Amino acid sequence: MSRIARVILTVLAFAGLGQAQAQSDTDLLRVEEAFALTTTAVDRDTVRLEWKIADGYYLYRSRIKTGKPTAGLSLGSLELPPGEAKHDEFLGDVEVYHGKVAATQPLTLEAGDTAQFSVSIQGCHELDPKICYPPHATTVSVKLPPAAAAAPTPVLAPATAGAALTAGAPANDLKSALGQLGKPAADAPMDTGTGNTADAGTEKLPLPPEQAFVFETIATGPGELLARWTMPKGYYLYRDKTRLTPAADSGVALGQLQWPAGVLHKDEHFGEVTVYFDQVELPILIQRDRGDAGVLKLTTEFQGCENDGICYPVMTRTVSVDLPAASAEQLAAGNARALPTKLQPAAVANAGTEQSEEQALAARLSSNRLLALLSFFGFGLLLAFTPCVFPLVPILSGIIAGAGPDVSTRRAFVLSLVYVLASSVVFTIAGVVAGLAGANLQAAFQQPWILTAFALLFVLLSLSMFGFYELQLPGSLQNRLAAISNRQQGGSLLGVGVMGVLSALIVGPCVAPPLAAAVLYISQTGDPLFGGVALFVLSLGMGAPLVVAGTAAGRLLPRAGAWMETVKAVFGVSFLALAIWMLARFLDPVWTMLMIGALAVACGIYLGALERLPEGAPGWRTLWKALGMVLLIAGAAQLVGAFAGSRDPLQPLKGLSAGAGAAAKDEHLAFRTIKSVEDLHRVLGEGRPVLLDFYADWCVSCKEMEKFTFTKPDVHAALAGYTLLKADVTANDETDQALLKHFGLFGPPATIFFGSDGQERRGQRLIGFEAADKFVTRAAKAGRR
């Protein structure tokens, strides 16, 4: 039986009521009505058990058990008649009873005249789909005749408090709960022995959650807690399903949990996982905003199972912990010892603590805020020259070039500023949303249809640069295209703002450490105001070079004439290249190569690669022809390579060499793809170091890592002892978002290292692209711990 069904059975057993949801209109009977039990004392040594089974119901022969006799009473083996053979979809070949069945229970009573013992059964209703009751236990009391007499005395068996279904539960309530089971409790912890002696007993019902998992916490010092889970024999607690959270207004944050070594357990769903039996104690370092004594409300969520039995649903407990007073020195020392899950000033957070780069930057936001904002502006300047932001330069320059030959420097500055501010505002909003809700707004705009629409917009702008709108198109269509083009080229500030918004959402930057730090700050402190300011300053830093480039374009662009047409043609080609760049995020690489090749060949022909140079041609004419020949050859290489099976635009002819396919295969690392947190936990339980790489088709830095880092032999050697995992979050669905949120990530790219103990090496977490030599050093550090 699956774990899910076991959880449902446990909830029903502890709740004391059952509900059933069937696809027919028939009301489901209570278990005592569906299987009415009557006991009769045949003589002093024999009791007759008879069940009257309602129409449409049946009992499992193997699930009828007796046991738990009172003191002085011994039970013999229960004698049951043969049942009807049935192939059950869950239990295999079984015997069942319909209508009525009687059993004989031998017994011996040493003293007295009342025999009391328990009877447990399990049965089903033959609905479509089939609905099965949980195991049902009943205690019966039978008055036995004196030794010389054997007068039968019929007694109706009462329901006990331990029954799985409450006698007073209405039929409609029963109908809404049991229908979710859909199958019998095949793995319910019942007596599997052939005899039903007093020692064997009957079904061993699982303990209530409060008894199966006892949770308590005390303060062992001003800066440390001790949490303890205690389980009876045969119960265990999942390590990776356990969470601890202090009250939001407590001013207390927990350090990174340092779990003791557990037991590797083979789970039917999670694979090899770490669990704890009997008792586990967890020391917890804490960080406190205040040193006065007080009461901390600590909430824990955890999950556990009965060994070879049911699994409990996620349990939540809240305890009150008395925190002692702490002096200023004790408070500072305790905060320094605790890992900085709650952001502290950099001087404290770094004391004896290993941090990732984005953690250190996030901590800086909590220290000197003015200095932190200046730093984030500087980070933005650096990001402006990365492959993720650089495509914004030709977009803005093309907009200004398309504004007309008479654009002034002031006009160019205003257009550039509006473009940058619009993109900065949207970029900031997207970051705040990611921090508060864990949802990447920019990733939502990476759908193929959105990227295609944006690419078509670039094509539209490109055609306007080439003057194609002067063709004799239908008048209405020509006017519409011209109107769209003029609005988006910069004829109005609103049009430029629209392009800025679209650029921030679709062409926007990849995740980098400063961006991840600001989002991390927002998510952990719940301070969207200052976190948003940091993001806005970061985006202004990225936009500052754009304002300079756009203003310079307005000043340096030549006025009306042949030169202006040439400049507009250059920007037209740039727009076509950007359209290809957008489509390459989801198209097969062969189509990308074909488009690149076609564009390069067209540019080469436009530059006169196939034209004869006249004698005495000027130097510029010769230079353009040479450039045209280079583009023509490069474009032809892309086309030939695509038809030859190559998938790499940077090495288009590699597929033509002998054995290239094998070589290409060998130079790439063999990653295993995972989808969810559960997939990751299964691999972490294998006891090997693990590298987890987050990837998406629309992530530029992810492809840089694949092309320039993961293909290097030194990197292969450094990762030889690792299990390599790849989380492809291109779809950005709920499972992808849950996996990202589990690690506090805004989006790809990210590379995370785990030790053989299953714990993340947080100090070596990588956000963004990293060259091969530095990556080798990072992998070596992660493997030494």
Coordinates of N, CA and C in Angstrom, one line a residue, residues 619-692:
G619 N 40.0 53.3 -50.4 CA 40.3 52.3 -49.3 C 39.0 51.8 -48.5
W620 N 38.1 52.8 -48.3 CA 36.9 52.4 -47.6 C 36.1 51.3 -48.4
R621 N 36.0 51.5 -49.7 CA 35.3 50.5 -50.5 C 36.0 49.2 -50.4
T622 N 37.3 49.1 -50.5 CA 38.0 47.9 -50.3 C 37.8 47.2 -49.0
L623 N 37.8 48.1 -47.9 CA 37.6 47.5 -46.6 C 36.2 46.9 -46.4
W624 N 35.2 47.6 -47.0 CA 33.8 47.0 -46.9 C 33.7 45.7 -47.6
K625 N 34.4 45.6 -48.8 CA 34.3 44.4 -49.6 C 35.0 43.2 -48.8
A626 N 36.2 43.5 -48.2 CA 36.9 42.5 -47.4 C 36.0 42.0 -46.2
L627 N 35.3 43.0 -45.5 CA 34.4 42.6 -44.5 C 33.3 41.8 -45.0
G628 N 32.8 42.2 -46.2 CA 31.7 41.4 -46.8 C 32.1 40.0 -47.1
M629 N 33.4 39.8 -47.6 CA 33.9 38.4 -47.9 C 34.0 37.6 -46.6
V630 N 34.4 38.2 -45.5 CA 34.5 37.5 -44.2 C 33.1 37.0 -43.8
L631 N 32.1 37.9 -43.9 CA 30.8 37.6 -43.5 C 30.2 36.5 -44.4
L632 N 30.5 36.6 -45.7 CA 30.0 35.6 -46.6 C 30.5 34.2 -46.3
I633 N 31.8 34.2 -46.0 CA 32.4 32.9 -45.7 C 31.9 32.3 -44.4
A634 N 31.8 33.3 -43.4 CA 31.3 32.8 -42.1 C 29.9 32.3 -42.2
G635 N 29.1 33.0 -42.9 CA 27.7 32.6 -43.1 C 27.6 31.3 -43.8
A636 N 28.4 31.1 -44.8 CA 28.4 29.8 -45.6 C 28.8 28.7 -44.6
A637 N 29.8 29.0 -43.7 CA 30.2 27.9 -42.8 C 29.0 27.5 -41.8
Q638 N 28.2 28.5 -41.4 CA 27.1 28.2 -40.6 C 26.1 27.4 -41.3
L639 N 25.8 27.7 -42.6 CA 24.8 26.9 -43.3 C 25.3 25.5 -43.6
V640 N 26.6 25.4 -44.0 CA 27.1 24.0 -44.2 C 27.2 23.2 -42.9
G641 N 27.6 23.8 -41.8 CA 27.7 23.1 -40.6 C 26.3 22.7 -40.1
A642 N 25.3 23.5 -40.3 CA 23.9 23.1 -39.9 C 23.5 21.9 -40.7
F643 N 23.7 21.9 -41.9 CA 23.3 20.7 -42.8 C 24.2 19.5 -42.5
A644 N 25.4 19.7 -41.9 CA 26.2 18.6 -41.6 C 26.0 18.0 -40.2
G645 N 25.1 18.6 -39.5 CA 24.7 18.1 -38.2 C 25.4 18.8 -37.0
S646 N 26.1 19.9 -37.2 CA 26.7 20.6 -36.1 C 25.6 21.3 -35.3
R647 N 25.8 21.5 -34.0 CA 24.9 22.3 -33.2 C 25.6 23.4 -32.4
D648 N 26.8 23.8 -32.8 CA 27.5 24.8 -32.2 C 27.9 26.0 -33.1
P649 N 27.2 27.1 -33.0 CA 27.5 28.2 -33.9 C 28.9 28.7 -33.8
L650 N 29.6 28.5 -32.7 CA 31.0 28.9 -32.6 C 32.0 28.0 -33.2
Q651 N 31.5 26.7 -33.5 CA 32.4 25.7 -34.2 C 31.5 25.0 -35.2
P652 N 31.1 25.8 -36.2 CA 30.0 25.2 -37.1 C 30.5 24.0 -38.0
L653 N 31.8 24.0 -38.2 CA 32.3 22.9 -39.1 C 32.9 21.7 -38.3
K654 N 32.7 21.7 -37.0 CA 33.3 20.6 -36.2 C 32.7 19.3 -36.6
G655 N 31.4 19.3 -37.0 CA 30.7 18.0 -37.3 C 31.3 17.4 -38.6
L656 N 32.1 18.1 -39.4 CA 32.6 17.5 -40.6 C 33.8 16.7 -40.4
S657 N 34.5 16.9 -39.2 CA 35.7 16.1 -39.0 C 35.4 14.7 -38.5
A658 N 36.3 13.7 -38.8 CA 36.0 12.3 -38.4 C 36.0 12.2 -36.9
G659 N 35.1 11.5 -36.4 CA 35.0 11.2 -35.0 C 34.6 12.4 -34.2
A660 N 34.1 13.4 -34.8 CA 33.7 14.6 -34.1 C 32.6 14.3 -33.1
G661 N 31.7 13.5 -33.5 CA 30.6 13.2 -32.6 C 31.0 12.6 -31.3
A662 N 32.0 11.6 -31.4 CA 32.4 11.0 -30.1 C 33.2 12.0 -29.3
A663 N 34.0 12.9 -30.0 CA 34.8 13.9 -29.2 C 33.9 14.9 -28.5
A664 N 32.8 15.3 -29.3 CA 31.9 16.2 -28.7 C 31.2 15.6 -27.5
K665 N 30.9 14.4 -27.6 CA 30.2 13.7 -26.5 C 31.1 13.6 -25.3
D666 N 32.4 13.3 -25.5 CA 33.4 13.2 -24.4 C 33.6 14.5 -23.7
E667 N 33.6 15.6 -24.3 CA 34.0 16.8 -23.7 C 32.9 17.4 -22.8
H668 N 31.7 16.9 -22.8 CA 30.6 17.4 -22.0 C 30.4 16.5 -20.8
L669 N 30.2 17.1 -19.6 CA 29.9 16.3 -18.4 C 28.6 15.6 -18.5
A670 N 28.5 14.4 -17.8 CA 27.3 13.6 -17.8 C 26.5 14.0 -16.6
F671 N 25.5 14.8 -16.8 CA 24.6 15.3 -15.7 C 23.4 14.4 -15.7
R672 N 22.9 14.1 -14.5 CA 21.6 13.5 -14.3 C 20.6 14.6 -14.0
T673 N 19.5 14.5 -14.7 CA 18.4 15.5 -14.5 C 17.5 15.2 -13.4
I674 N 17.2 16.2 -12.6 CA 16.3 16.1 -11.5 C 15.2 17.2 -11.7
K675 N 14.1 17.0 -11.0 CA 13.0 18.0 -11.2 C 12.5 18.6 -9.8
S676 N 12.6 17.9 -8.8 CA 12.0 18.3 -7.5 C 12.9 18.2 -6.4
V677 N 12.5 18.7 -5.2 CA 13.3 18.6 -4.0 C 13.4 17.1 -3.6
E678 N 12.3 16.3 -3.8 CA 12.4 14.9 -3.4 C 13.4 14.2 -4.3
D679 N 13.5 14.5 -5.6 CA 14.5 13.9 -6.4 C 15.9 14.2 -5.8
L680 N 16.2 15.4 -5.4 CA 17.5 15.7 -4.8 C 17.7 15.0 -3.6
H681 N 16.8 14.8 -2.7 CA 17.0 14.1 -1.4 C 17.4 12.7 -1.7
R682 N 16.7 12.1 -2.7 CA 17.1 10.7 -3.0 C 18.6 10.5 -3.4
V683 N 19.1 11.5 -4.1 CA 20.5 11.4 -4.5 C 21.4 11.8 -3.4
L684 N 21.0 12.7 -2.5 CA 21.9 13.1 -1.4 C 22.0 11.9 -0.4
G685 N 21.1 11.0 -0.4 CA 21.2 9.9 0.5 C 22.2 8.8 0.0
E686 N 22.7 9.0 -1.1 CA 23.7 8.0 -1.6 C 25.1 8.1 -1.0
G687 N 25.3 9.2 -0.3 CA 26.6 9.3 0.5 C 27.8 9.8 -0.3
R688 N 27.5 10.4 -1.5 CA 28.6 11.0 -2.3 C 28.5 12.5 -2.4
P689 N 29.6 13.2 -2.6 CA 29.5 14.6 -2.9 C 28.6 14.9 -4.1
V690 N 27.9 15.9 -4.1 CA 26.9 16.2 -5.2 C 27.1 17.7 -5.7
L691 N 27.1 17.8 -7.0 CA 27.0 19.2 -7.6 C 25.6 19.3 -8.3
L692 N 24.9 20.4 -7.9 CA 23.6 20.7 -8.5 C 23.7 21.9 -9.3

